[in-house]
Tab-separated table of C-alpha atoms in Angstrom:
chain	number	residue	atom	x	y	z
A	106	MET	CA	85.099	110.834	78.404
A	107	LYS	CA	88.022	109.653	76.314
A	108	HIS	CA	90.898	112.124	76.650
A	109	ILE	CA	92.232	112.448	80.206
A	110	GLY	CA	94.968	114.801	81.393
A	111	VAL	CA	97.068	113.758	84.369
A	112	ILE	CA	99.040	116.103	86.611
A	113	GLY	CA	101.316	114.179	88.979
A	114	ALA	CA	101.973	111.069	86.895
A	115	SER	CA	105.561	110.966	88.163
A	116	GLY	CA	104.317	110.418	91.724
A	117	LEU	CA	103.779	107.059	93.392
A	118	MET	CA	99.986	107.226	93.123
A	119	GLY	CA	99.703	109.278	89.935
A	120	HIS	CA	101.854	106.857	87.972
A	121	GLY	CA	99.475	103.991	88.688
A	122	ILE	CA	96.473	106.130	87.788
A	123	ALA	CA	97.955	107.060	84.406
A	124	ARG	CA	99.093	103.494	83.752
A	125	ASN	CA	95.622	102.076	84.307
A	126	LEU	CA	93.916	104.771	82.276
A	127	LEU	CA	96.133	103.793	79.340
A	128	ALA	CA	95.458	100.107	79.925
A	129	LYS	CA	91.692	100.753	79.835
A	130	GLY	CA	91.909	102.503	76.474
A	131	PHE	CA	91.822	106.158	77.476
A	132	GLU	CA	93.898	108.732	75.633
A	133	VAL	CA	96.257	110.202	78.231
A	134	SER	CA	98.179	113.470	78.185
A	135	LEU	CA	100.462	114.269	81.103
A	136	THR	CA	102.739	116.987	82.358
A	137	VAL	CA	106.200	116.226	83.712
A	138	HIS	CA	107.319	117.945	86.898
A	139	ARG	CA	111.095	117.539	86.582
A	140	ASN	CA	112.236	114.809	84.200
A	141	THR	CA	110.730	112.051	82.134
A	142	GLU	CA	112.489	109.128	83.851
A	143	ARG	CA	109.569	108.335	86.145
A	144	VAL	CA	107.040	108.498	83.285
A	145	ALA	CA	109.172	106.967	80.518
A	146	ASP	CA	107.148	103.751	80.517
A	147	LEU	CA	103.912	105.732	80.260
A	148	LEU	CA	105.202	107.631	77.235
A	149	VAL	CA	106.267	104.363	75.617
A	150	ALA	CA	102.776	102.989	76.311
A	151	GLY	CA	101.205	105.858	74.388
A	152	ALA	CA	100.807	108.767	76.795
A	153	LYS	CA	101.495	112.188	75.316
A	154	GLN	CA	103.673	114.716	77.120
A	155	ALA	CA	101.981	118.111	77.425
A	156	PRO	CA	104.161	121.243	77.581
A	157	ASN	CA	102.308	122.729	80.583
A	158	HIS	CA	99.176	122.390	82.683
A	159	ALA	CA	97.267	124.921	80.584
A	160	SER	CA	97.531	122.710	77.513
A	161	LEU	CA	95.472	120.057	79.310
A	162	GLY	CA	92.485	122.390	79.314
A	163	ASP	CA	91.046	120.852	76.151
A	164	CYS	CA	90.874	117.343	77.666
A	165	ASP	CA	87.561	115.812	78.714
A	166	ALA	CA	88.852	115.572	82.276
A	167	VAL	CA	92.041	116.436	84.162
A	168	ILE	CA	93.146	114.344	87.136
A	169	ILE	CA	95.346	116.111	89.687
A	170	CYS	CA	97.393	113.883	91.999
A	171	VAL	CA	99.834	116.063	93.931
A	172	THR	CA	100.914	116.642	97.528
A	173	GLY	CA	98.260	119.021	98.819
A	174	SER	CA	96.259	122.216	98.439
A	175	PRO	CA	99.117	124.610	97.503
A	176	GLN	CA	100.142	122.331	94.642
A	177	VAL	CA	96.531	121.878	93.496
A	178	GLU	CA	95.978	125.633	93.530
A	179	GLN	CA	99.146	126.196	91.506
A	180	ALA	CA	98.155	123.532	88.967
A	181	LEU	CA	94.778	125.171	88.445
A	182	THR	CA	95.342	128.900	88.924
A	183	GLY	CA	99.058	129.453	88.244
A	184	PRO	CA	100.274	131.474	85.241
A	185	GLN	CA	100.113	128.314	83.121
A	186	GLY	CA	97.391	126.633	85.136
A	187	VAL	CA	94.630	124.464	83.739
A	188	LEU	CA	91.977	127.153	84.193
A	189	THR	CA	93.779	129.603	81.933
A	190	GLN	CA	92.701	127.519	78.925
A	191	ALA	CA	89.953	125.265	80.291
A	192	ARG	CA	87.235	124.383	77.825
A	193	ALA	CA	83.598	124.618	78.867
A	194	GLY	CA	82.505	121.532	80.773
A	195	LEU	CA	86.001	120.370	81.704
A	196	ALA	CA	85.919	118.042	84.735
A	197	VAL	CA	88.826	118.576	87.117
A	198	ILE	CA	89.241	115.583	89.441
A	199	ASP	CA	91.379	116.375	92.489
A	200	THR	CA	92.632	113.070	93.894
A	201	SER	CA	95.011	114.790	96.303
A	202	THR	CA	94.396	115.111	100.039
A	203	SER	CA	93.402	118.760	100.151
A	204	GLU	CA	91.880	121.246	102.592
A	205	PRO	CA	88.085	121.450	102.213
A	206	GLU	CA	88.166	125.247	102.417
A	207	SER	CA	90.598	125.412	99.497
A	208	THR	CA	88.448	122.914	97.611
A	209	ARG	CA	85.373	125.101	98.048
A	210	ARG	CA	87.198	128.190	96.758
A	211	LEU	CA	88.610	126.330	93.770
A	212	ALA	CA	85.220	124.812	92.979
A	213	ALA	CA	83.680	128.281	92.828
A	214	LEU	CA	86.503	129.491	90.589
A	215	CYS	CA	86.089	126.497	88.282
A	216	THR	CA	82.380	127.240	88.008
A	217	GLU	CA	83.178	130.822	86.994
A	218	ARG	CA	85.409	129.474	84.211
A	219	GLY	CA	82.826	126.958	83.024
A	220	ALA	CA	84.638	123.939	84.500
A	221	ILE	CA	83.648	121.502	87.273
A	222	LEU	CA	85.830	120.554	90.246
A	223	VAL	CA	85.341	117.120	91.782
A	224	ASP	CA	87.130	116.069	94.967
A	225	ALA	CA	87.989	112.375	94.765
A	226	PRO	CA	90.878	111.673	97.170
A	227	LEU	CA	92.395	108.223	97.361
A	228	ALA	CA	92.973	105.487	99.902
A	229	ARG	CA	95.295	102.458	99.821
A	230	THR	CA	98.895	102.459	98.616
A	231	PRO	CA	101.041	102.756	95.468
A	232	VAL	CA	100.839	98.966	95.153
A	233	GLU	CA	97.072	99.161	94.644
A	234	ALA	CA	97.551	102.202	92.405
A	235	GLU	CA	99.605	100.126	89.981
A	236	LEU	CA	97.040	97.324	90.155
A	237	GLY	CA	94.119	99.681	89.519
A	238	LYS	CA	92.613	98.809	92.902
A	239	LEU	CA	92.559	102.103	94.763
A	240	ASN	CA	89.658	103.327	96.883
A	241	THR	CA	88.228	106.775	96.272
A	242	MET	CA	85.681	108.900	98.120
A	243	VAL	CA	83.940	111.313	95.767
A	244	GLY	CA	82.338	114.672	96.475
A	245	ALA	CA	80.149	115.664	93.518
A	246	ASP	CA	76.585	116.184	92.385
A	247	GLN	CA	74.963	112.969	91.180
A	248	ALA	CA	75.001	113.868	87.481
A	249	VAL	CA	78.683	114.783	87.608
A	250	PHE	CA	79.501	111.632	89.542
A	251	ASP	CA	77.727	109.504	86.944
A	252	SER	CA	79.648	111.182	84.115
A	253	ILE	CA	83.106	110.603	85.624
A	254	ARG	CA	82.506	107.155	87.099
A	255	PRO	CA	83.943	105.299	84.047
A	256	VAL	CA	87.179	107.270	84.515
A	257	LEU	CA	87.345	106.412	88.221
A	258	GLU	CA	86.668	102.751	87.484
A	259	ALA	CA	89.855	102.618	85.406
A	260	TYR	CA	92.026	102.888	88.530
A	261	CYS	CA	89.728	102.222	91.498
A	262	GLU	CA	88.296	99.030	92.963
A	263	ASN	CA	85.962	100.729	95.429
A	264	ILE	CA	84.225	104.014	94.614
A	265	PHE	CA	82.252	105.790	97.334
A	266	HIS	CA	79.974	108.723	96.456
A	267	VAL	CA	80.029	110.388	99.866
A	268	GLY	CA	78.120	113.596	99.163
A	269	GLY	CA	78.200	116.842	97.270
A	270	PRO	CA	81.252	118.937	96.331
A	271	GLY	CA	83.784	119.031	99.186
A	272	ALA	CA	82.494	115.944	100.989
A	273	GLY	CA	85.246	113.740	99.582
A	274	HIS	CA	88.029	115.763	101.133
A	275	VAL	CA	86.232	115.938	104.481
A	276	ILE	CA	85.823	112.152	104.588
A	277	LYS	CA	89.446	111.674	103.547
A	278	LEU	CA	90.723	113.821	106.420
A	279	LEU	CA	88.557	111.931	108.902
A	280	ASN	CA	89.828	108.626	107.514
A	281	ASN	CA	93.454	109.724	107.764
A	282	PHE	CA	92.994	111.071	111.283
A	283	ILE	CA	91.736	107.675	112.453
A	284	ALA	CA	94.551	105.877	110.633
A	285	GLN	CA	97.310	108.063	112.045
A	286	ALA	CA	95.819	107.884	115.530
A	287	ILE	CA	96.179	104.089	115.378
A	288	CYS	CA	99.772	104.309	114.148
A	289	THR	CA	100.750	106.917	116.737
A	290	ALA	CA	99.131	105.040	119.608
A	291	THR	CA	100.822	101.786	118.575
A	292	ALA	CA	104.290	103.346	118.440
A	293	GLU	CA	103.778	104.932	121.857
A	294	ALA	CA	102.488	101.663	123.315
A	295	PHE	CA	105.595	99.847	122.057
A	296	ALA	CA	107.823	102.411	123.791
A	297	VAL	CA	105.885	102.312	127.065
A	298	GLY	CA	105.858	98.532	127.034
A	299	ALA	CA	109.587	98.260	126.327
A	300	LEU	CA	110.421	100.681	129.147
A	301	ALA	CA	108.017	98.868	131.464
A	302	GLY	CA	109.951	95.661	130.924
A	303	ILE	CA	107.690	93.671	128.597
A	304	GLN	CA	108.415	92.396	125.112
A	305	PRO	CA	106.352	94.451	122.597
A	306	GLN	CA	105.924	91.274	120.545
A	307	LYS	CA	103.797	89.864	123.370
A	308	LEU	CA	101.507	92.887	123.022
A	309	VAL	CA	101.231	92.125	119.314
A	310	GLU	CA	100.173	88.550	120.078
A	311	VAL	CA	97.415	89.751	122.402
A	312	VAL	CA	96.121	92.521	120.129
A	313	SER	CA	96.234	90.248	117.069
A	314	ALA	CA	93.739	87.905	118.726
A	315	GLY	CA	91.264	90.620	119.724
A	316	GLY	CA	88.994	93.378	118.500
A	317	VAL	CA	91.735	96.023	118.454
A	318	ASN	CA	93.552	94.249	115.644
A	319	SER	CA	93.721	95.917	112.226
A	320	GLY	CA	95.824	96.092	109.095
A	321	LEU	CA	97.405	99.305	110.328
A	322	PHE	CA	98.337	97.738	113.649
A	323	GLN	CA	99.935	94.807	111.827
A	324	ALA	CA	101.886	97.213	109.594
A	325	MET	CA	103.280	98.855	112.722
A	326	ALA	CA	103.915	95.447	114.326
A	327	LYS	CA	106.257	94.519	111.464
A	328	THR	CA	108.712	97.131	112.739
A	329	LEU	CA	109.482	94.803	115.650
A	330	ASN	CA	111.151	92.573	113.057
A	331	GLY	CA	112.932	95.507	111.457
A	332	ASP	CA	110.443	95.808	108.569
A	333	PHE	CA	109.287	99.407	108.062
A	334	SER	CA	107.681	98.822	104.656
A	335	GLY	CA	104.266	97.739	105.910
A	336	LEU	CA	102.787	101.188	105.339
A	337	LYS	CA	104.348	102.974	102.366
A	338	PHE	CA	103.209	106.499	103.146
A	339	GLU	CA	105.627	109.335	103.873
A	340	LEU	CA	105.460	110.640	107.437
A	341	ASP	CA	105.611	114.285	106.341
A	342	ASN	CA	102.573	113.707	104.140
A	343	ALA	CA	100.750	112.239	107.127
A	344	ARG	CA	101.777	115.290	109.166
A	345	LYS	CA	100.322	117.551	106.460
A	346	ASP	CA	97.066	115.598	106.453
A	347	LEU	CA	96.716	115.911	110.229
A	348	ARG	CA	97.358	119.643	109.986
A	349	TYR	CA	94.502	119.861	107.499
A	350	TYR	CA	92.340	117.787	109.845
A	351	THR	CA	92.962	120.077	112.826
A	352	HIS	CA	92.132	123.088	110.628
A	353	LEU	CA	88.854	121.398	109.688
A	354	ALA	CA	88.010	120.682	113.333
A	355	GLU	CA	88.723	124.299	114.231
A	356	MET	CA	86.478	125.558	111.432
A	357	VAL	CA	83.511	123.548	112.737
A	358	ASN	CA	84.354	124.506	116.353
A	359	VAL	CA	85.178	121.025	117.613
A	360	PRO	CA	88.048	120.806	120.151
A	361	SER	CA	90.618	118.578	118.471
A	362	ILE	CA	92.206	117.110	121.580
A	363	VAL	CA	93.213	113.772	120.089
A	364	GLY	CA	93.834	115.228	116.633
A	365	GLY	CA	96.169	117.842	118.047
A	366	ALA	CA	98.113	115.202	119.954
A	367	VAL	CA	98.460	113.001	116.863
A	368	HIS	CA	99.595	115.985	114.798
A	369	GLN	CA	102.237	116.906	117.388
A	370	SER	CA	103.446	113.311	117.543
A	371	LEU	CA	103.993	113.372	113.777
A	372	ALA	CA	105.607	116.814	113.988
A	373	THR	CA	107.961	115.540	116.697
A	374	ALA	CA	108.907	112.513	114.603
A	375	SER	CA	109.625	114.790	111.660
A	376	ALA	CA	111.781	117.047	113.825
A	377	LEU	CA	113.698	113.931	114.869
A	378	GLY	CA	114.621	113.264	111.250
A	379	GLN	CA	111.905	110.796	110.254
A	380	GLY	CA	109.841	113.041	107.978
A	381	LYS	CA	110.952	111.586	104.651
A	382	LYS	CA	110.598	108.020	105.888
A	383	PHE	CA	107.411	105.981	106.115
A	384	VAL	CA	104.838	106.518	108.880
A	385	THR	CA	106.095	103.329	110.530
A	386	SER	CA	109.202	105.299	111.513
A	387	LEU	CA	107.098	106.665	114.358
A	388	VAL	CA	108.611	103.685	116.194
A	389	THR	CA	112.129	104.976	115.495
A	390	ALA	CA	111.074	108.415	116.706
A	391	GLN	CA	109.838	106.893	119.967
A	392	GLU	CA	113.208	105.214	120.431
A	393	LYS	CA	114.992	108.526	119.918
A	394	LEU	CA	112.561	110.397	122.153
A	395	THR	CA	112.358	107.958	125.044
A	396	GLY	CA	115.489	105.833	124.849
A	397	ALA	CA	113.365	102.689	124.578
A	398	LYS	CA	114.832	99.745	122.677
A	399	ILE	CA	112.009	98.557	120.426
A	400	VAL	CA	113.498	97.449	117.119
A	401	PRO	CA	116.119	94.659	117.205
A	402	GLN	CA	119.584	96.022	116.521
Protein backbone atom coordinates (compact mmCIF):
# COMPACT_ATOMS: atom_id res chain seq x y z
CA MET A 1 0.00 0.00 0.00
CA LYS A 2 1.45 3.32 -1.08
CA HIS A 3 -1.35 5.87 -1.44
CA ILE A 4 -3.21 6.57 1.81
CA GLY A 5 -6.22 8.85 2.25
CA VAL A 6 -6.72 10.52 5.62
CA ILE A 7 -10.01 11.88 6.93
CA GLY A 8 -9.51 13.90 10.12
CA ALA A 9 -5.97 15.16 9.56
CA SER A 10 -6.89 18.49 11.17
CA GLY A 11 -7.59 16.73 14.48
CA LEU A 12 -5.09 16.22 17.28
CA MET A 13 -4.58 12.53 16.53
CA GLY A 14 -5.18 12.59 12.78
CA HIS A 15 -2.53 15.24 12.22
CA GLY A 16 0.15 13.04 13.76
CA ILE A 17 -1.01 10.05 11.73
CA ALA A 18 -0.77 11.98 8.46
CA ARG A 19 2.57 13.52 9.43
CA ASN A 20 4.15 10.14 10.11
CA LEU A 21 2.73 8.56 6.98
CA LEU A 22 4.43 11.31 4.97
CA ALA A 23 7.66 10.88 6.91
CA LYS A 24 7.66 7.13 6.13
CA GLY A 25 7.33 7.75 2.40
CA PHE A 26 3.63 7.17 1.82
CA GLU A 27 1.69 9.28 -0.65
CA VAL A 28 -1.00 11.05 1.39
CA SER A 29 -4.23 12.65 0.25
CA LEU A 30 -6.42 14.34 2.84
CA THR A 31 -9.72 16.13 3.14
CA VAL A 32 -10.06 19.38 5.08
CA HIS A 33 -13.02 19.80 7.40
CA ARG A 34 -13.08 23.60 7.72
CA ASN A 35 -9.84 25.36 6.79
CA THR A 36 -6.31 24.46 5.85
CA GLU A 37 -4.57 26.16 8.80
CA ARG A 38 -4.31 22.99 10.86
CA VAL A 39 -2.98 20.96 7.91
CA ALA A 40 -0.83 23.64 6.26
CA ASP A 41 2.40 21.94 7.32
CA LEU A 42 1.17 18.63 5.92
CA LEU A 43 0.42 20.22 2.55
CA VAL A 44 3.86 21.83 2.53
CA ALA A 45 5.36 18.40 3.31
CA GLY A 46 3.72 16.92 0.22
CA ALA A 47 0.20 15.88 1.19
CA LYS A 48 -2.45 16.49 -1.46
CA GLN A 49 -5.76 18.11 -0.59
CA ALA A 50 -8.73 16.10 -1.88
CA PRO A 51 -11.96 17.94 -2.75
CA ASN A 52 -14.20 15.49 -0.84
CA HIS A 53 -14.24 12.10 0.85
CA ALA A 54 -15.46 10.35 -2.30
CA SER A 55 -12.30 11.31 -4.17
CA LEU A 56 -10.27 9.22 -1.70
CA GLY A 57 -11.96 6.08 -2.99
CA ASP A 58 -9.13 5.33 -5.40
CA CYS A 59 -6.49 5.22 -2.63
CA ASP A 60 -5.02 1.93 -1.44
CA ALA A 61 -6.36 2.63 2.04
CA VAL A 62 -8.34 5.38 3.77
CA ILE A 63 -7.75 6.16 7.44
CA ILE A 64 -10.67 7.74 9.29
CA CYS A 65 -9.83 9.57 12.53
CA VAL A 66 -12.92 11.46 13.68
CA THR A 67 -15.00 11.88 16.84
CA GLY A 68 -17.27 8.85 16.75
CA SER A 69 -19.74 6.66 14.88
CA PRO A 70 -21.98 9.41 13.39
CA GLN A 71 -18.95 11.09 11.84
CA VAL A 72 -17.56 7.77 10.56
CA GLU A 73 -20.92 6.89 9.01
CA GLN A 74 -21.11 10.29 7.31
CA ALA A 75 -17.56 9.97 5.97
CA LEU A 76 -18.35 6.59 4.45
CA THR A 77 -22.02 6.73 3.44
CA GLY A 78 -22.80 10.45 3.03
CA PRO A 79 -23.66 11.96 -0.37
CA GLN A 80 -19.94 12.43 -1.04
CA GLY A 81 -18.79 9.57 1.15
CA VAL A 82 -15.87 7.28 0.44
CA LEU A 83 -18.11 4.36 -0.54
CA THR A 84 -19.73 6.28 -3.37
CA GLN A 85 -16.51 5.91 -5.38
CA ALA A 86 -14.58 3.18 -3.55
CA ARG A 87 -12.43 0.99 -5.75
CA ALA A 88 -12.51 -2.77 -5.32
CA GLY A 89 -10.28 -3.89 -2.47
CA LEU A 90 -10.09 -0.50 -0.75
CA ALA A 91 -9.13 -0.87 2.93
CA VAL A 92 -10.96 1.54 5.21
CA ILE A 93 -9.20 1.83 8.58
CA ASP A 94 -11.41 3.36 11.27
CA THR A 95 -9.12 4.66 14.03
CA SER A 96 -11.97 6.44 15.79
CA THR A 97 -13.62 5.20 18.98
CA SER A 98 -16.84 3.88 17.50
CA GLU A 99 -19.82 1.76 18.53
CA PRO A 100 -19.30 -1.92 17.67
CA GLU A 101 -22.85 -2.21 16.33
CA SER A 102 -22.23 0.64 13.90
CA THR A 103 -18.91 -0.94 12.94
CA ARG A 104 -20.62 -4.22 12.10
CA ARG A 105 -23.20 -2.49 9.90
CA LEU A 106 -20.56 -0.45 8.10
CA ALA A 107 -18.38 -3.51 7.60
CA ALA A 108 -21.25 -5.31 5.89
CA LEU A 109 -21.90 -2.28 3.69
CA CYS A 110 -18.22 -2.04 2.76
CA THR A 111 -18.25 -5.70 1.78
CA GLU A 112 -21.24 -5.07 -0.49
CA ARG A 113 -19.26 -2.30 -2.22
CA GLY A 114 -16.13 -4.42 -2.58
CA ALA A 115 -14.22 -2.62 0.19
CA ILE A 116 -12.93 -3.83 3.58
CA LEU A 117 -13.53 -2.09 6.91
CA VAL A 118 -10.93 -2.52 9.63
CA ASP A 119 -11.46 -1.19 13.16
CA ALA A 120 -8.15 0.01 14.56
CA PRO A 121 -8.86 2.52 17.36
CA LEU A 122 -6.02 4.28 19.10
CA ALA A 123 -4.59 4.68 22.58
CA ARG A 124 -2.14 7.24 24.00
CA THR A 125 -2.20 10.97 23.32
CA PRO A 126 -1.57 13.57 20.59
CA VAL A 127 2.03 13.76 21.81
CA GLU A 128 2.60 10.13 20.83
CA ALA A 129 0.63 10.70 17.63
CA GLU A 130 3.15 13.30 16.50
CA LEU A 131 6.01 11.00 17.50
CA GLY A 132 4.54 8.02 15.63
CA LYS A 133 4.25 6.06 18.88
CA LEU A 134 0.54 5.41 19.23
CA ASN A 135 -0.97 2.11 20.33
CA THR A 136 -3.66 0.50 18.22
CA MET A 137 -5.94 -2.50 18.74
CA VAL A 138 -6.97 -4.04 15.43
CA GLY A 139 -10.07 -6.02 14.53
CA ALA A 140 -9.51 -7.78 11.20
CA ASP A 141 -9.02 -11.14 9.55
CA GLN A 142 -5.39 -12.25 9.56
CA ALA A 143 -4.79 -11.68 5.85
CA VAL A 144 -6.21 -8.17 6.02
CA PHE A 145 -4.21 -7.40 9.14
CA ASP A 146 -1.01 -8.53 7.44
CA SER A 147 -1.72 -6.33 4.41
CA ILE A 148 -2.29 -3.13 6.42
CA ARG A 149 0.37 -3.65 9.08
CA PRO A 150 3.03 -1.57 7.22
CA VAL A 151 0.58 1.35 7.23
CA LEU A 152 -0.10 0.98 10.95
CA GLU A 153 3.62 0.76 11.68
CA ALA A 154 4.08 4.25 10.22
CA TYR A 155 2.31 5.84 13.20
CA CYS A 156 2.11 3.16 15.89
CA GLU A 157 4.66 1.79 18.35
CA ASN A 158 2.50 -1.06 19.63
CA ILE A 159 0.08 -2.92 17.36
CA PHE A 160 -2.30 -5.46 18.89
CA HIS A 161 -4.30 -7.82 16.64
CA VAL A 162 -7.14 -8.47 19.07
CA GLY A 163 -9.51 -10.51 16.92
CA GLY A 164 -11.75 -10.41 13.90
CA PRO A 165 -13.74 -7.44 12.56
CA GLY A 166 -15.30 -5.43 15.40
CA ALA A 167 -13.00 -6.72 18.14
CA GLY A 168 -10.85 -3.59 18.07
CA HIS A 169 -13.70 -1.29 18.98
CA VAL A 170 -14.89 -3.63 21.74
CA ILE A 171 -11.42 -3.71 23.32
CA LYS A 172 -11.11 0.06 22.98
CA LEU A 173 -14.37 0.65 24.87
CA LEU A 174 -13.29 -1.71 27.64
CA ASN A 175 -9.93 0.06 27.86
CA ASN A 176 -11.56 3.48 28.06
CA PHE A 177 -14.07 2.33 30.66
CA ILE A 178 -11.25 1.20 32.95
CA ALA A 179 -9.32 4.43 32.34
CA GLN A 180 -12.26 6.71 33.06
CA ALA A 181 -13.23 4.69 36.13
CA ILE A 182 -9.76 5.40 37.56
CA CYS A 183 -10.02 9.12 36.77
CA THR A 184 -13.54 9.42 38.18
CA ALA A 185 -12.70 7.52 41.36
CA THR A 186 -9.58 9.64 41.93
CA ALA A 187 -11.46 12.94 41.58
CA GLU A 188 -14.15 11.73 43.98
CA ALA A 189 -11.55 10.51 46.47
CA PHE A 190 -9.86 13.93 46.42
CA ALA A 191 -13.20 15.61 47.22
CA VAL A 192 -14.09 13.18 50.01
CA GLY A 193 -10.63 13.49 51.50
CA ALA A 194 -10.65 17.29 51.40
CA LEU A 195 -14.07 17.43 53.08
CA ALA A 196 -12.96 14.85 55.63
CA GLY A 197 -10.12 17.13 56.66
CA ILE A 198 -7.07 15.46 55.09
CA GLN A 199 -4.67 16.86 52.53
CA PRO A 200 -5.27 15.07 49.18
CA GLN A 201 -1.52 15.26 48.55
CA LYS A 202 -1.02 12.83 51.44
CA LEU A 203 -3.30 10.37 49.63
CA VAL A 204 -1.13 10.78 46.54
CA GLU A 205 1.98 9.93 48.56
CA VAL A 206 0.40 6.73 49.86
CA VAL A 207 -1.06 5.59 46.53
CA SER A 208 2.18 6.41 44.69
CA ALA A 209 4.04 3.89 46.85
CA GLY A 210 1.54 1.05 46.37
CA GLY A 211 -0.16 -1.22 43.89
CA VAL A 212 -2.96 1.25 43.09
CA ASN A 213 -0.52 3.65 41.47
CA SER A 214 -0.74 4.23 37.71
CA GLY A 215 0.00 6.80 35.04
CA LEU A 216 -3.64 7.86 35.05
CA PHE A 217 -3.63 8.37 38.80
CA GLN A 218 -0.49 10.50 38.52
CA ALA A 219 -2.11 12.57 35.74
CA MET A 220 -5.01 13.28 38.08
CA ALA A 221 -2.62 13.94 40.99
CA LYS A 222 -1.02 16.80 39.03
CA THR A 223 -4.25 18.77 39.42
CA LEU A 224 -3.37 19.25 43.09
CA ASN A 225 -0.58 21.51 41.83
CA GLY A 226 -2.89 23.27 39.40
CA ASP A 227 -1.69 21.27 36.37
CA PHE A 228 -4.60 19.90 34.32
CA SER A 229 -2.52 18.93 31.28
CA GLY A 230 -1.51 15.47 32.46
CA LEU A 231 -4.22 13.80 30.38
CA LYS A 232 -4.92 15.67 27.14
CA PHE A 233 -8.27 14.11 26.30
CA GLU A 234 -11.48 16.11 26.09
CA LEU A 235 -14.03 15.25 28.78
CA ASP A 236 -16.94 15.25 26.33
CA ASN A 237 -15.12 12.68 24.22
CA ALA A 238 -14.67 10.53 27.31
CA ARG A 239 -18.39 10.93 28.05
CA LYS A 240 -19.19 9.75 24.51
CA ASP A 241 -16.93 6.72 24.92
CA LEU A 242 -18.62 5.73 28.18
CA ARG A 243 -22.02 6.07 26.52
CA TYR A 244 -20.84 3.66 23.85
CA TYR A 245 -19.54 1.33 26.57
CA THR A 246 -22.87 1.25 28.42
CA HIS A 247 -24.64 0.53 25.11
CA LEU A 248 -22.25 -2.39 24.56
CA ALA A 249 -22.89 -3.75 28.06
CA GLU A 250 -26.63 -3.52 27.50
CA MET A 251 -26.37 -5.38 24.19
CA VAL A 252 -24.61 -8.33 25.85
CA ASN A 253 -27.00 -8.18 28.84
CA VAL A 254 -24.44 -7.27 31.48
CA PRO A 255 -25.64 -4.85 34.21
CA SER A 256 -23.34 -1.85 33.88
CA ILE A 257 -23.43 -0.67 37.48
CA VAL A 258 -19.97 0.86 37.59
CA GLY A 259 -20.05 1.91 33.93
CA GLY A 260 -23.32 3.74 34.43
CA ALA A 261 -21.94 5.57 37.45
CA VAL A 262 -18.79 6.61 35.58
CA HIS A 263 -20.88 7.80 32.63
CA GLN A 264 -23.10 9.89 34.91
CA SER A 265 -20.07 11.37 36.64
CA LEU A 266 -18.75 12.52 33.26
CA ALA A 267 -22.20 13.77 32.25
CA THR A 268 -22.43 15.75 35.50
CA ALA A 269 -19.00 17.29 34.93
CA SER A 270 -20.05 18.28 31.42
CA ALA A 271 -23.25 19.84 32.72
CA LEU A 272 -21.10 21.83 35.15
CA GLY A 273 -19.23 23.39 32.24
CA GLN A 274 -16.20 21.10 32.02
CA GLY A 275 -17.06 19.25 28.81
CA LYS A 276 -14.62 21.02 26.50
CA LYS A 277 -11.80 20.78 29.03
CA PHE A 278 -9.56 17.79 29.69
CA VAL A 279 -10.74 14.76 31.68
CA THR A 280 -8.66 16.01 34.61
CA SER A 281 -11.29 18.73 35.07
CA LEU A 282 -13.32 16.07 36.86
CA VAL A 283 -11.54 17.52 39.90
CA THR A 284 -12.96 20.98 39.15
CA ALA A 285 -16.40 19.44 38.74
CA GLN A 286 -16.10 17.82 42.17
CA GLU A 287 -15.24 21.20 43.66
CA LYS A 288 -18.32 22.75 42.06
CA LEU A 289 -20.53 19.83 43.06
CA THR A 290 -19.40 19.37 46.64
CA GLY A 291 -17.84 22.66 47.68
CA ALA A 292 -14.57 20.90 48.46
CA LYS A 293 -11.36 22.91 48.09
CA ILE A 294 -9.00 20.62 46.20
CA VAL A 295 -6.93 22.72 43.82
CA PRO A 296 -4.81 25.53 45.33
CA GLN A 297 -6.29 28.92 44.56
